[in-house]
Amino acid sequence: MDALPALDFTPAVGDLPFTPQQRSLLALAHELGASKFAPRAAQWDREASFPVANYDDLRGAGLLRLCVPESHGGLGADYPTYMMVAAELGRFCGATALTYNMHICSTMWTGVLADGIAMTPAERTEHARRRELHFRRVVQDGAVYAQPFSEGSAAAAGRAPFGTTARKVEGGWVVNGRKIFASLSGAADYYGVLCTEDKGDEKPDARDTLYLAVPATSEGFSIGGEWDPLGMRGTVSRNLAFKEVFVSDDEQLMPRGIYFKGAQTWPAMFFTLAPTYLGIANAAYDFTVSYLQGEVPGEPPVKRRMYPTKQVAVAQMRIQLEAMKSLFTRAILEAGPNPSKDARMRLYAAQYSVMEGANDIARLAIRTCGGQSMMKHLPLERLYRDSRCGSLMLPWTAELVLDRMGRETLYEPGEKDD
Ligand SMILES: Cc1cc2nc3c(=O)[nH]c(=O)nc-3n(C[C@H](O)[C@H](O)[C@H](O)COP(=O)(O)OP(=O)(O)OC[C@H]3O[C@@H](n4cnc5c(N)ncnc54)[C@H](O)[C@@H]3O)c2cc1C
């Protein structure tokens, strides 16, 4: 029998028939977020510094190993469970939730996602052996992984091979190139780098994408560039340079060619940035309701709820938020390998609605609450700035999602006009 008490809050994803594991993880994420992450969020934002203390708390609570399979000492959370937990964290500290996504993906792609990608028996054996090392680092050492793939070219959009290359040498790979926007730079223990196999004279091919873990201590690896952006300042997403960096064969997070297959098979792997922004949308909405009710702690108890225009705005925000949650939950519950065309369209629609919707809701929140609400001692202006970053994230920016949806609706794969 399910002995867990009911949740005493409404999760960011809404009320769903949660499993006992989901309920206890959501309670944990909510408690950590409300008591620890929310009070610290302004500091990381002001300093554009990484939320190290939050990662110590995540590690202490076992949440760094959320998606490591139970057989390897993790919590064995599946895709929808991760997405629910991430949305809950996002309502308290956007930068923590967004960077947590990069770390979690390194365990989820190699874990539950890889389990759904076709591999030969030899590839499966190789993968099983190598991921053991990687999971052990997370479980036993509390290691943190970053996920740098952006390069400022068409590669991160999935339209060209990565310019960062890996050359096969005895016992491992030699990596050369650069990455931009590497969240967790300077804070991660390992950088899960996507790069193209350098086969000498042959033309680079996206099918030869490799996914390698580069230890932060590697010779020839360096971090550079300024970090002073509009929002998501605590992600500390600086540039990485790789100059003849040697990594051993065991740092291969997926067998050769499997990342490319995975990206074709499991489109929902690119939807994992969205929960952060669903969390932010919830936070902006919740703030607006308490502000209009005159119940924001530390603020004068001035009520503004009696104005019909405010009531209409709150209703509009709620309608948009409910629509976002519905699409989001449908998309995460049906996520899996080889989705139908309809499921893929819903996934794109969910991504677009959440990423653009979060900023719409934050914008309406500031307009509705008014000038005093955008002061730096309140969270709303940070939510507004953070929310703007969601639809810029490749490969599924708002523009590229529109592009994909339109094209894939009107054309079947391989179809061309005469
Ligand atoms: C806070 C934050 C954290 C980030 N963290 C990470 C991280 O950890 N790892 C990581 O790899 N990246 C990360 N990124 C980078 C992100 O995923 C994008 O790569 C980055 O925002 C792209 O910026 P750009 O100016 O180079 O975009 P450009 O490539 O110049 O593109 C500009 C816009 O044009 C559109 N566009 C791009 N390519 C095409 C195309 N082929 N066809 C049509 N339209 C196109 C897109 O809508 C895009 O937004 C982060 C970004 C932000 C803002």
CSV table of C-alpha atoms and ligand atoms in Angstrom, one decimal:
chain,number,residue,atom,x,y,z
A,1,MET,CA,0.0,0.0,0.0
A,2,ASP,CA,1.2,3.6,-0.7
A,3,ALA,CA,1.9,4.9,2.8
A,4,LEU,CA,3.3,8.3,1.7
A,5,PRO,CA,1.4,11.3,2.8
A,6,ALA,CA,-0.2,13.6,0.2
A,7,LEU,CA,2.0,16.5,-0.9
A,8,ASP,CA,1.2,19.8,0.9
A,9,PHE,CA,2.0,21.9,-2.2
A,10,THR,CA,1.1,21.8,-5.8
A,11,PRO,CA,4.1,20.7,-7.8
A,12,ALA,CA,5.2,22.8,-10.8
A,13,VAL,CA,4.0,20.2,-13.2
A,14,GLY,CA,0.5,20.3,-11.5
A,15,ASP,CA,-1.3,17.5,-9.7
A,16,LEU,CA,-0.8,14.1,-11.4
A,17,PRO,CA,-1.2,10.5,-10.2
A,18,PHE,CA,2.4,10.5,-9.1
A,19,THR,CA,4.2,7.2,-8.2
A,20,PRO,CA,5.5,7.0,-4.6
A,21,GLN,CA,9.0,7.6,-5.8
A,22,GLN,CA,7.9,10.7,-7.7
A,23,ARG,CA,6.0,12.0,-4.7
A,24,SER,CA,9.0,11.7,-2.4
A,25,LEU,CA,11.4,13.2,-4.9
A,26,LEU,CA,9.1,16.1,-5.5
A,27,ALA,CA,8.8,16.7,-1.8
A,28,LEU,CA,12.6,16.6,-1.4
A,29,ALA,CA,13.1,19.0,-4.4
A,30,HIS,CA,10.5,21.4,-3.1
A,31,GLU,CA,11.9,21.4,0.5
A,32,LEU,CA,15.5,21.9,-0.8
A,33,GLY,CA,14.4,24.6,-3.2
A,34,ALA,CA,12.2,26.6,-0.8
A,35,SER,CA,14.5,26.4,2.2
A,36,LYS,CA,17.9,26.6,0.5
A,37,PHE,CA,17.9,27.5,-3.1
A,38,ALA,CA,15.4,30.4,-3.2
A,39,PRO,CA,17.1,32.4,-0.5
A,40,ARG,CA,20.5,32.0,-2.3
A,41,ALA,CA,19.3,32.7,-5.8
A,42,ALA,CA,19.9,36.5,-5.8
A,43,GLN,CA,23.5,36.0,-4.8
A,44,TRP,CA,24.5,33.8,-7.8
A,45,ASP,CA,22.6,36.1,-10.0
A,46,ARG,CA,24.3,39.3,-8.7
A,47,GLU,CA,27.8,37.8,-8.7
A,48,ALA,CA,27.3,35.6,-11.9
A,49,SER,CA,28.8,32.9,-9.8
A,50,PHE,CA,28.1,29.2,-9.8
A,51,PRO,CA,25.7,27.8,-7.1
A,52,VAL,CA,28.3,25.6,-5.4
A,53,ALA,CA,26.4,25.5,-2.1
A,54,ASN,CA,23.3,24.2,-4.0
A,55,TYR,CA,25.3,21.4,-5.6
A,56,ASP,CA,26.6,20.4,-2.1
A,57,ASP,CA,23.0,20.1,-1.1
A,58,LEU,CA,22.0,18.2,-4.2
A,59,ARG,CA,24.9,15.9,-3.6
A,60,GLY,CA,24.0,15.4,0.1
A,61,ALA,CA,20.4,14.7,-0.9
A,62,GLY,CA,21.4,12.0,-3.4
A,63,LEU,CA,20.0,14.0,-6.3
A,64,LEU,CA,23.2,14.1,-8.4
A,65,ARG,CA,22.6,10.4,-8.9
A,66,LEU,CA,18.9,10.7,-9.6
A,67,CYS,CA,19.1,9.1,-13.1
A,68,VAL,CA,21.9,6.6,-12.4
A,69,PRO,CA,20.3,3.1,-12.5
A,70,GLU,CA,19.6,1.5,-9.2
A,71,SER,CA,21.8,-1.4,-10.2
A,72,HIS,CA,24.7,1.1,-10.2
A,73,GLY,CA,23.8,2.8,-6.8
A,74,GLY,CA,21.6,5.5,-8.2
A,75,LEU,CA,18.0,6.4,-7.6
A,76,GLY,CA,17.0,5.0,-11.0
A,77,ALA,CA,14.6,7.8,-11.9
A,78,ASP,CA,13.1,7.6,-15.4
A,79,TYR,CA,12.7,10.4,-17.9
A,80,PRO,CA,9.3,11.8,-16.7
A,81,THR,CA,10.4,11.7,-13.1
A,82,TYR,CA,13.6,13.7,-13.9
A,83,MET,CA,11.4,16.2,-15.8
A,84,MET,CA,9.1,16.6,-12.8
A,85,VAL,CA,11.9,17.1,-10.3
A,86,ALA,CA,13.7,19.6,-12.6
A,87,ALA,CA,10.6,21.7,-12.9
A,88,GLU,CA,10.2,21.8,-9.2
A,89,LEU,CA,13.8,23.0,-8.8
A,90,GLY,CA,13.3,25.6,-11.5
A,91,ARG,CA,10.7,27.5,-9.5
A,92,PHE,CA,13.4,28.3,-6.8
A,93,CYS,CA,16.6,28.8,-8.8
A,94,GLY,CA,16.7,28.8,-12.6
A,95,ALA,CA,20.5,28.6,-12.8
A,96,THR,CA,20.6,25.6,-10.5
A,97,ALA,CA,17.9,23.8,-12.4
A,98,LEU,CA,19.4,24.5,-15.8
A,99,THR,CA,22.9,23.4,-14.9
A,100,TYR,CA,21.4,20.4,-13.1
A,101,ASN,CA,20.0,19.4,-16.5
A,102,MET,CA,23.4,19.3,-18.0
A,103,HIS,CA,24.7,17.0,-15.3
A,104,ILE,CA,21.7,14.8,-15.3
A,105,CYS,CA,21.7,14.4,-19.0
A,106,SER,CA,25.2,12.9,-18.9
A,107,THR,CA,23.7,10.1,-16.7
A,108,MET,CA,20.3,9.9,-18.5
A,109,TRP,CA,21.7,9.7,-22.0
A,110,THR,CA,24.1,7.0,-21.0
A,111,GLY,CA,21.5,5.3,-18.8
A,112,VAL,CA,17.8,5.0,-19.7
A,113,LEU,CA,18.1,6.7,-23.1
A,114,ALA,CA,21.0,4.5,-24.3
A,115,ASP,CA,18.9,1.4,-23.2
A,116,GLY,CA,16.4,2.4,-25.9
A,117,ILE,CA,18.9,2.9,-28.7
A,118,ALA,CA,19.7,-0.1,-30.9
A,119,MET,CA,23.3,-1.3,-30.5
A,120,THR,CA,25.1,-4.4,-31.6
A,121,PRO,CA,25.9,-6.9,-28.8
A,122,ALA,CA,29.5,-5.8,-28.9
A,123,GLU,CA,28.5,-2.1,-28.6
A,124,ARG,CA,26.1,-3.0,-25.8
A,125,THR,CA,28.9,-4.8,-23.9
A,126,GLU,CA,31.4,-1.9,-24.4
A,127,HIS,CA,28.8,0.6,-23.3
A,128,ALA,CA,27.8,-1.4,-20.2
A,129,ARG,CA,31.5,-1.6,-19.1
A,130,ARG,CA,32.4,2.1,-19.7
A,131,ARG,CA,29.3,3.6,-18.2
A,132,GLU,CA,30.1,1.7,-15.0
A,133,LEU,CA,33.1,3.9,-14.5
A,134,HIS,CA,31.2,7.0,-15.2
A,135,PHE,CA,28.3,6.1,-12.8
A,136,ARG,CA,30.8,5.2,-10.1
A,137,ARG,CA,32.3,8.7,-10.3
A,138,VAL,CA,28.9,10.3,-9.8
A,139,VAL,CA,27.7,7.8,-7.0
A,140,GLN,CA,30.9,7.4,-5.1
A,141,ASP,CA,32.8,10.6,-5.7
A,142,GLY,CA,29.8,13.0,-6.1
A,143,ALA,CA,31.3,14.1,-9.5
A,144,VAL,CA,29.6,16.8,-11.5
A,145,TYR,CA,29.4,16.6,-15.4
A,146,ALA,CA,28.9,19.5,-17.8
A,147,GLN,CA,27.5,19.1,-21.3
A,148,PRO,CA,29.3,21.4,-23.8
A,149,PHE,CA,28.2,21.0,-27.4
A,150,SER,CA,27.7,24.6,-28.6
A,151,GLU,CA,30.4,26.0,-30.9
A,152,GLY,CA,28.8,29.1,-32.5
A,153,SER,CA,28.4,27.1,-35.8
A,154,ALA,CA,25.5,25.2,-37.3
A,155,ALA,CA,26.6,22.0,-35.4
A,156,ALA,CA,24.6,22.6,-32.2
A,157,ALA,CA,21.5,23.1,-34.3
A,158,GLY,CA,22.2,19.6,-35.7
A,159,ARG,CA,22.9,21.0,-39.2
A,160,ALA,CA,26.7,20.3,-39.4
A,161,PRO,CA,29.3,18.1,-37.9
A,162,PHE,CA,31.0,19.5,-34.7
A,163,GLY,CA,34.2,21.4,-35.4
A,164,THR,CA,35.8,20.0,-32.2
A,165,THR,CA,37.5,16.8,-33.3
A,166,ALA,CA,38.9,13.6,-31.7
A,167,ARG,CA,41.7,11.7,-33.3
A,168,LYS,CA,42.2,8.0,-32.5
A,169,VAL,CA,45.5,7.2,-31.0
A,170,GLU,CA,46.8,4.3,-29.0
A,171,GLY,CA,44.7,3.8,-25.9
A,172,GLY,CA,42.4,6.8,-26.4
A,173,TRP,CA,41.6,10.0,-28.2
A,174,VAL,CA,43.2,13.4,-28.8
A,175,VAL,CA,40.7,16.2,-28.7
A,176,ASN,CA,41.1,19.6,-30.4
A,177,GLY,CA,38.7,22.5,-30.7
A,178,ARG,CA,36.6,24.9,-28.7
A,179,LYS,CA,33.1,25.2,-27.2
A,180,ILE,CA,31.1,28.2,-26.2
A,181,PHE,CA,28.4,28.6,-23.6
A,182,ALA,CA,29.7,25.7,-21.5
A,183,SER,CA,27.5,25.9,-18.4
A,184,LEU,CA,29.2,24.7,-15.2
A,185,SER,CA,32.6,25.8,-16.5
A,186,GLY,CA,35.1,25.8,-13.7
A,187,ALA,CA,32.6,23.9,-11.5
A,188,ALA,CA,32.4,20.5,-13.3
A,189,ASP,CA,34.7,17.6,-12.7
A,190,TYR,CA,34.1,16.2,-16.2
A,191,TYR,CA,33.0,17.9,-19.5
A,192,GLY,CA,30.8,15.6,-21.7
A,193,VAL,CA,32.0,16.9,-25.1
A,194,LEU,CA,30.4,16.2,-28.4
A,195,CYS,CA,33.0,16.1,-31.2
A,196,THR,CA,33.5,14.6,-34.6
A,197,GLU,CA,35.9,11.8,-35.2
A,198,ASP,CA,38.9,13.0,-37.2
A,199,LYS,CA,39.5,10.3,-39.8
A,200,GLY,CA,42.4,12.0,-41.6
A,201,ASP,CA,41.5,13.0,-45.1
A,202,GLU,CA,37.8,12.1,-45.0
A,203,LYS,CA,35.1,14.7,-45.0
A,204,PRO,CA,33.8,15.2,-41.4
A,205,ASP,CA,30.5,13.5,-41.0
A,206,ALA,CA,27.9,14.0,-38.2
A,207,ARG,CA,27.4,10.3,-38.1
A,208,ASP,CA,30.9,10.1,-36.6
A,209,THR,CA,30.0,12.2,-33.6
A,210,LEU,CA,31.7,11.1,-30.4
A,211,TYR,CA,30.6,11.8,-26.8
A,212,LEU,CA,33.7,11.9,-24.6
A,213,ALA,CA,34.2,12.9,-21.0
A,214,VAL,CA,37.1,15.2,-20.6
A,215,PRO,CA,38.4,15.4,-17.0
A,216,ALA,CA,38.7,19.0,-15.8
A,217,THR,CA,42.3,18.3,-14.9
A,218,SER,CA,43.4,17.3,-18.4
A,219,GLU,CA,46.5,18.8,-19.9
A,220,GLY,CA,45.7,21.2,-22.8
A,221,PHE,CA,42.2,21.9,-21.5
A,222,SER,CA,41.4,25.5,-20.5
A,223,ILE,CA,38.5,27.8,-19.7
A,224,GLY,CA,38.3,31.4,-20.9
A,225,GLY,CA,36.1,34.3,-21.9
A,226,GLU,CA,33.9,36.7,-20.0
A,227,TRP,CA,30.6,35.8,-18.4
A,228,ASP,CA,28.3,38.8,-17.8
A,229,PRO,CA,24.9,37.9,-19.5
A,230,LEU,CA,21.3,39.1,-19.2
A,231,GLY,CA,20.0,36.1,-17.3
A,232,MET,CA,20.8,32.6,-16.1
A,233,ARG,CA,23.9,34.2,-14.7
A,234,GLY,CA,24.7,31.5,-12.2
A,235,THR,CA,25.2,29.0,-15.0
A,236,VAL,CA,28.7,30.4,-15.6
A,237,SER,CA,28.7,29.3,-19.2
A,238,ARG,CA,32.1,30.3,-20.4
A,239,ASN,CA,34.3,29.1,-23.3
A,240,LEU,CA,36.3,25.9,-23.4
A,241,ALA,CA,39.5,25.3,-25.4
A,242,PHE,CA,41.0,21.8,-26.1
A,243,LYS,CA,44.6,21.7,-27.4
A,244,GLU,CA,45.8,18.2,-28.0
A,245,VAL,CA,43.9,16.9,-25.0
A,246,PHE,CA,44.4,13.2,-24.5
A,247,VAL,CA,41.6,11.2,-23.0
A,248,SER,CA,41.6,7.4,-22.5
A,249,ASP,CA,39.3,5.0,-24.4
A,250,ASP,CA,37.3,4.6,-21.2
A,251,GLU,CA,36.2,8.3,-21.4
A,252,GLN,CA,33.9,7.4,-24.3
A,253,LEU,CA,30.4,7.9,-22.9
A,254,MET,CA,28.8,6.2,-25.8
A,255,PRO,CA,30.2,3.8,-28.4
A,256,ARG,CA,31.2,5.3,-31.8
A,257,GLY,CA,28.2,6.4,-33.8
A,258,ILE,CA,25.6,5.9,-31.0
A,259,TYR,CA,25.1,9.5,-30.1
A,260,PHE,CA,24.0,10.2,-33.7
A,261,LYS,CA,21.6,7.3,-33.6
A,262,GLY,CA,20.3,8.5,-30.2
A,263,ALA,CA,19.6,12.0,-31.5
A,264,GLN,CA,17.5,10.4,-34.3
A,265,THR,CA,15.8,7.9,-32.1
A,266,TRP,CA,15.0,9.9,-28.9
A,267,PRO,CA,14.0,13.4,-29.9
A,268,ALA,CA,12.8,14.0,-26.3
A,269,MET,CA,16.4,14.1,-25.2
A,270,PHE,CA,16.4,17.7,-26.4
A,271,PHE,CA,13.3,18.6,-24.4
A,272,THR,CA,15.1,18.4,-21.0
A,273,LEU,CA,15.9,22.1,-20.8
A,274,ALA,CA,12.2,22.9,-20.7
A,275,PRO,CA,11.3,22.0,-17.1
A,276,THR,CA,13.6,24.7,-15.8
A,277,TYR,CA,11.4,27.2,-17.6
A,278,LEU,CA,8.2,25.7,-16.5
A,279,GLY,CA,9.4,26.1,-13.0
A,280,ILE,CA,10.2,29.8,-13.7
A,281,ALA,CA,6.7,30.3,-15.1
A,282,ASN,CA,5.2,28.9,-12.0
A,283,ALA,CA,7.4,31.1,-9.8
A,284,ALA,CA,6.3,34.3,-11.7
A,285,TYR,CA,2.7,33.3,-11.5
A,286,ASP,CA,2.9,32.4,-7.8
A,287,PHE,CA,4.7,35.7,-7.1
A,288,THR,CA,2.0,37.7,-8.9
A,289,VAL,CA,-0.8,36.1,-6.9
A,290,SER,CA,0.8,36.8,-3.6
A,291,TYR,CA,1.9,40.3,-4.6
A,292,LEU,CA,-1.6,41.3,-5.7
A,293,GLN,CA,-3.0,39.8,-2.4
A,294,GLY,CA,-0.5,41.9,-0.4
A,295,GLU,CA,1.1,38.7,1.0
A,296,VAL,CA,4.8,38.9,-0.2
A,297,PRO,CA,6.9,38.4,2.9
A,298,GLY,CA,8.8,41.6,3.9
A,299,GLU,CA,6.6,43.8,1.6
A,300,PRO,CA,4.0,46.3,2.9
A,301,PRO,CA,0.6,44.4,3.0
A,302,VAL,CA,-0.8,46.5,0.1
A,303,LYS,CA,-3.6,44.7,-1.8
A,304,ARG,CA,-3.9,45.3,-5.5
A,305,ARG,CA,-6.3,42.5,-6.3
A,306,MET,CA,-9.5,44.6,-6.4
A,307,TYR,CA,-8.7,46.0,-9.9
A,308,PRO,CA,-10.5,44.1,-12.7
A,309,THR,CA,-7.5,44.6,-15.0
A,310,LYS,CA,-5.3,42.7,-12.5
A,311,GLN,CA,-7.9,39.9,-12.2
A,312,VAL,CA,-8.0,39.5,-16.0
A,313,ALA,CA,-4.2,39.4,-16.2
A,314,VAL,CA,-4.0,36.7,-13.5
A,315,ALA,CA,-6.7,34.7,-15.3
A,316,GLN,CA,-4.7,35.0,-18.6
A,317,MET,CA,-1.5,34.0,-16.9
A,318,ARG,CA,-3.2,31.0,-15.3
A,319,ILE,CA,-4.8,29.9,-18.6
A,320,GLN,CA,-1.4,30.0,-20.4
A,321,LEU,CA,0.3,28.2,-17.5
A,322,GLU,CA,-2.3,25.4,-17.5
A,323,ALA,CA,-1.9,25.0,-21.2
A,324,MET,CA,1.9,24.8,-20.8
A,325,LYS,CA,1.6,22.2,-18.0
A,326,SER,CA,-0.9,20.1,-20.0
A,327,LEU,CA,1.3,19.9,-23.0
A,328,PHE,CA,4.4,19.4,-20.9
A,329,THR,CA,3.0,16.5,-18.9
A,330,ARG,CA,1.6,14.8,-22.0
A,331,ALA,CA,5.0,15.2,-23.7
A,332,ILE,CA,7.0,13.7,-20.8
A,333,LEU,CA,4.6,10.9,-20.2
A,334,GLU,CA,4.7,9.7,-23.8
A,335,ALA,CA,8.4,10.4,-24.4
A,336,GLY,CA,10.3,7.4,-25.7
A,337,PRO,CA,12.3,6.1,-28.6
A,338,ASN,CA,10.9,6.4,-32.2
A,339,PRO,CA,7.8,8.6,-31.4
A,340,SER,CA,5.0,8.8,-33.9
A,341,LYS,CA,4.8,11.9,-36.0
A,342,ASP,CA,1.9,13.3,-33.9
A,343,ALA,CA,3.9,12.7,-30.7
A,344,ARG,CA,6.9,14.5,-32.2
A,345,MET,CA,4.8,17.5,-33.2
A,346,ARG,CA,3.4,17.6,-29.6
A,347,LEU,CA,6.9,17.5,-28.3
A,348,TYR,CA,7.9,20.5,-30.5
A,349,ALA,CA,4.7,22.3,-29.5
A,350,ALA,CA,5.4,21.6,-25.8
A,351,GLN,CA,9.0,23.0,-26.1
A,352,TYR,CA,7.8,26.1,-27.9
A,353,SER,CA,4.9,26.7,-25.5
A,354,VAL,CA,7.1,26.4,-22.4
A,355,MET,CA,10.1,28.3,-23.6
A,356,GLU,CA,8.2,31.2,-25.1
A,357,GLY,CA,5.4,31.0,-22.5
A,358,ALA,CA,7.7,31.4,-19.5
A,359,ASN,CA,8.8,34.7,-20.8
A,360,ASP,CA,5.2,35.8,-21.7
A,361,ILE,CA,4.1,35.0,-18.1
A,362,ALA,CA,7.1,36.8,-16.6
A,363,ARG,CA,6.4,39.8,-18.8
A,364,LEU,CA,2.7,39.9,-17.8
A,365,ALA,CA,3.7,39.4,-14.2
A,366,ILE,CA,5.8,42.6,-14.2
A,367,ARG,CA,3.3,44.6,-16.1
A,368,THR,CA,0.5,43.5,-13.7
A,369,CYS,CA,2.4,43.9,-10.4
A,370,GLY,CA,3.9,47.2,-11.4
A,371,GLY,CA,7.0,49.3,-10.9
A,372,GLN,CA,7.7,48.4,-7.3
A,373,SER,CA,7.7,44.7,-8.2
A,374,MET,CA,10.8,44.9,-10.4
A,375,MET,CA,13.2,46.0,-7.7
A,376,LYS,CA,16.2,43.8,-7.2
A,377,HIS,CA,15.3,42.7,-3.7
A,378,LEU,CA,12.3,40.8,-5.2
A,379,PRO,CA,12.7,37.7,-7.5
A,380,LEU,CA,10.5,38.9,-10.3
A,381,GLU,CA,13.0,40.8,-12.4
A,382,ARG,CA,15.4,37.9,-12.2
A,383,LEU,CA,12.7,35.5,-13.3
A,384,TYR,CA,12.0,37.8,-16.2
A,385,ARG,CA,15.6,37.9,-17.3
A,386,ASP,CA,16.1,34.2,-16.7
A,387,SER,CA,12.9,33.3,-18.7
A,388,ARG,CA,14.2,35.1,-21.8
A,389,CYS,CA,17.1,32.6,-22.2
A,390,GLY,CA,14.9,29.5,-22.7
A,391,SER,CA,14.0,29.8,-26.3
A,392,LEU,CA,17.6,30.6,-27.2
A,393,MET,CA,18.9,27.1,-26.3
A,394,LEU,CA,20.0,25.0,-29.2
A,395,PRO,CA,19.2,22.7,-30.8
A,396,TRP,CA,15.5,23.5,-30.1
A,397,THR,CA,15.4,27.3,-30.1
A,398,ALA,CA,11.9,28.8,-30.7
A,399,GLU,CA,12.9,29.6,-34.3
A,400,LEU,CA,14.2,26.1,-35.1
A,401,VAL,CA,11.2,24.5,-33.5
A,402,LEU,CA,8.9,26.5,-35.8
A,403,ASP,CA,11.1,25.6,-38.7
A,404,ARG,CA,11.1,21.9,-37.9
A,405,MET,CA,7.3,21.7,-37.2
A,406,GLY,CA,6.4,23.4,-40.4
A,407,ARG,CA,8.7,21.4,-42.5
A,408,GLU,CA,8.0,18.0,-40.9
A,409,THR,CA,4.3,18.7,-41.1
A,410,LEU,CA,4.3,19.4,-44.8
A,411,TYR,CA,7.0,17.0,-45.9
A,412,GLU,CA,7.6,13.3,-45.1
A,413,PRO,CA,11.2,12.3,-44.6
A,414,GLY,CA,13.1,12.5,-47.9
A,415,GLU,CA,10.2,14.1,-49.7
A,416,LYS,CA,11.1,16.9,-52.1
A,417,ASP,CA,9.2,19.2,-54.5
A,418,ASP,CA,9.8,18.7,-58.2
B,1,LIG,C1,22.2,30.5,-20.1
B,1,LIG,C2,22.7,29.6,-21.2
B,1,LIG,C3,23.3,28.4,-20.9
B,1,LIG,C4,23.8,27.6,-21.9
B,1,LIG,N1,24.4,26.4,-21.6
B,1,LIG,C5,24.9,25.6,-22.6
B,1,LIG,C6,25.6,24.4,-22.3
B,1,LIG,O1,25.8,24.0,-21.1
B,1,LIG,N2,26.1,23.7,-23.3
B,1,LIG,C7,25.9,24.1,-24.6
B,1,LIG,O2,26.3,23.3,-25.4
B,1,LIG,N3,25.3,25.2,-24.9
B,1,LIG,C8,24.8,26.0,-23.9
B,1,LIG,N4,24.2,27.2,-24.3
B,1,LIG,C9,24.2,27.6,-25.7
B,1,LIG,C10,22.9,27.5,-26.4
B,1,LIG,O3,22.4,26.2,-26.5
B,1,LIG,C11,23.1,28.0,-27.8
B,1,LIG,O4,24.1,27.3,-28.4
B,1,LIG,C12,23.4,29.5,-27.9
B,1,LIG,O5,22.4,30.2,-27.1
B,1,LIG,C13,23.4,29.9,-29.3
B,1,LIG,O6,23.8,31.2,-29.4
B,1,LIG,P1,24.4,31.8,-30.8
B,1,LIG,O7,24.3,33.3,-30.6
B,1,LIG,O8,25.7,31.1,-31.1
B,1,LIG,O9,23.3,31.3,-31.8
B,1,LIG,P2,23.4,31.3,-33.4
B,1,LIG,O10,23.9,29.9,-33.8
B,1,LIG,O11,24.1,32.5,-33.9
B,1,LIG,O12,21.9,31.3,-33.8
B,1,LIG,C14,21.1,32.5,-33.6
B,1,LIG,C15,19.7,32.1,-33.7
B,1,LIG,O13,19.5,31.7,-35.1
B,1,LIG,C16,18.7,30.5,-35.2
B,1,LIG,N5,19.5,29.5,-35.9
B,1,LIG,C17,20.6,28.9,-35.6
B,1,LIG,N6,21.0,28.0,-36.5
B,1,LIG,C18,20.0,28.0,-37.4
B,1,LIG,C19,19.8,27.2,-38.6
B,1,LIG,N7,20.7,26.3,-39.0
B,1,LIG,N8,18.7,27.5,-39.3
B,1,LIG,C20,17.8,28.4,-38.9
B,1,LIG,N9,18.0,29.2,-37.8
B,1,LIG,C21,19.1,28.9,-37.1
B,1,LIG,C22,18.4,30.1,-33.8
B,1,LIG,O14,17.1,30.4,-33.5
B,1,LIG,C23,19.3,30.8,-32.9
B,1,LIG,O15,18.8,31.2,-31.7
B,1,LIG,C24,23.7,28.0,-23.3
B,1,LIG,C25,23.0,29.2,-23.6
B,1,LIG,C26,22.5,30.0,-22.6
B,1,LIG,C27,21.8,31.3,-23.0
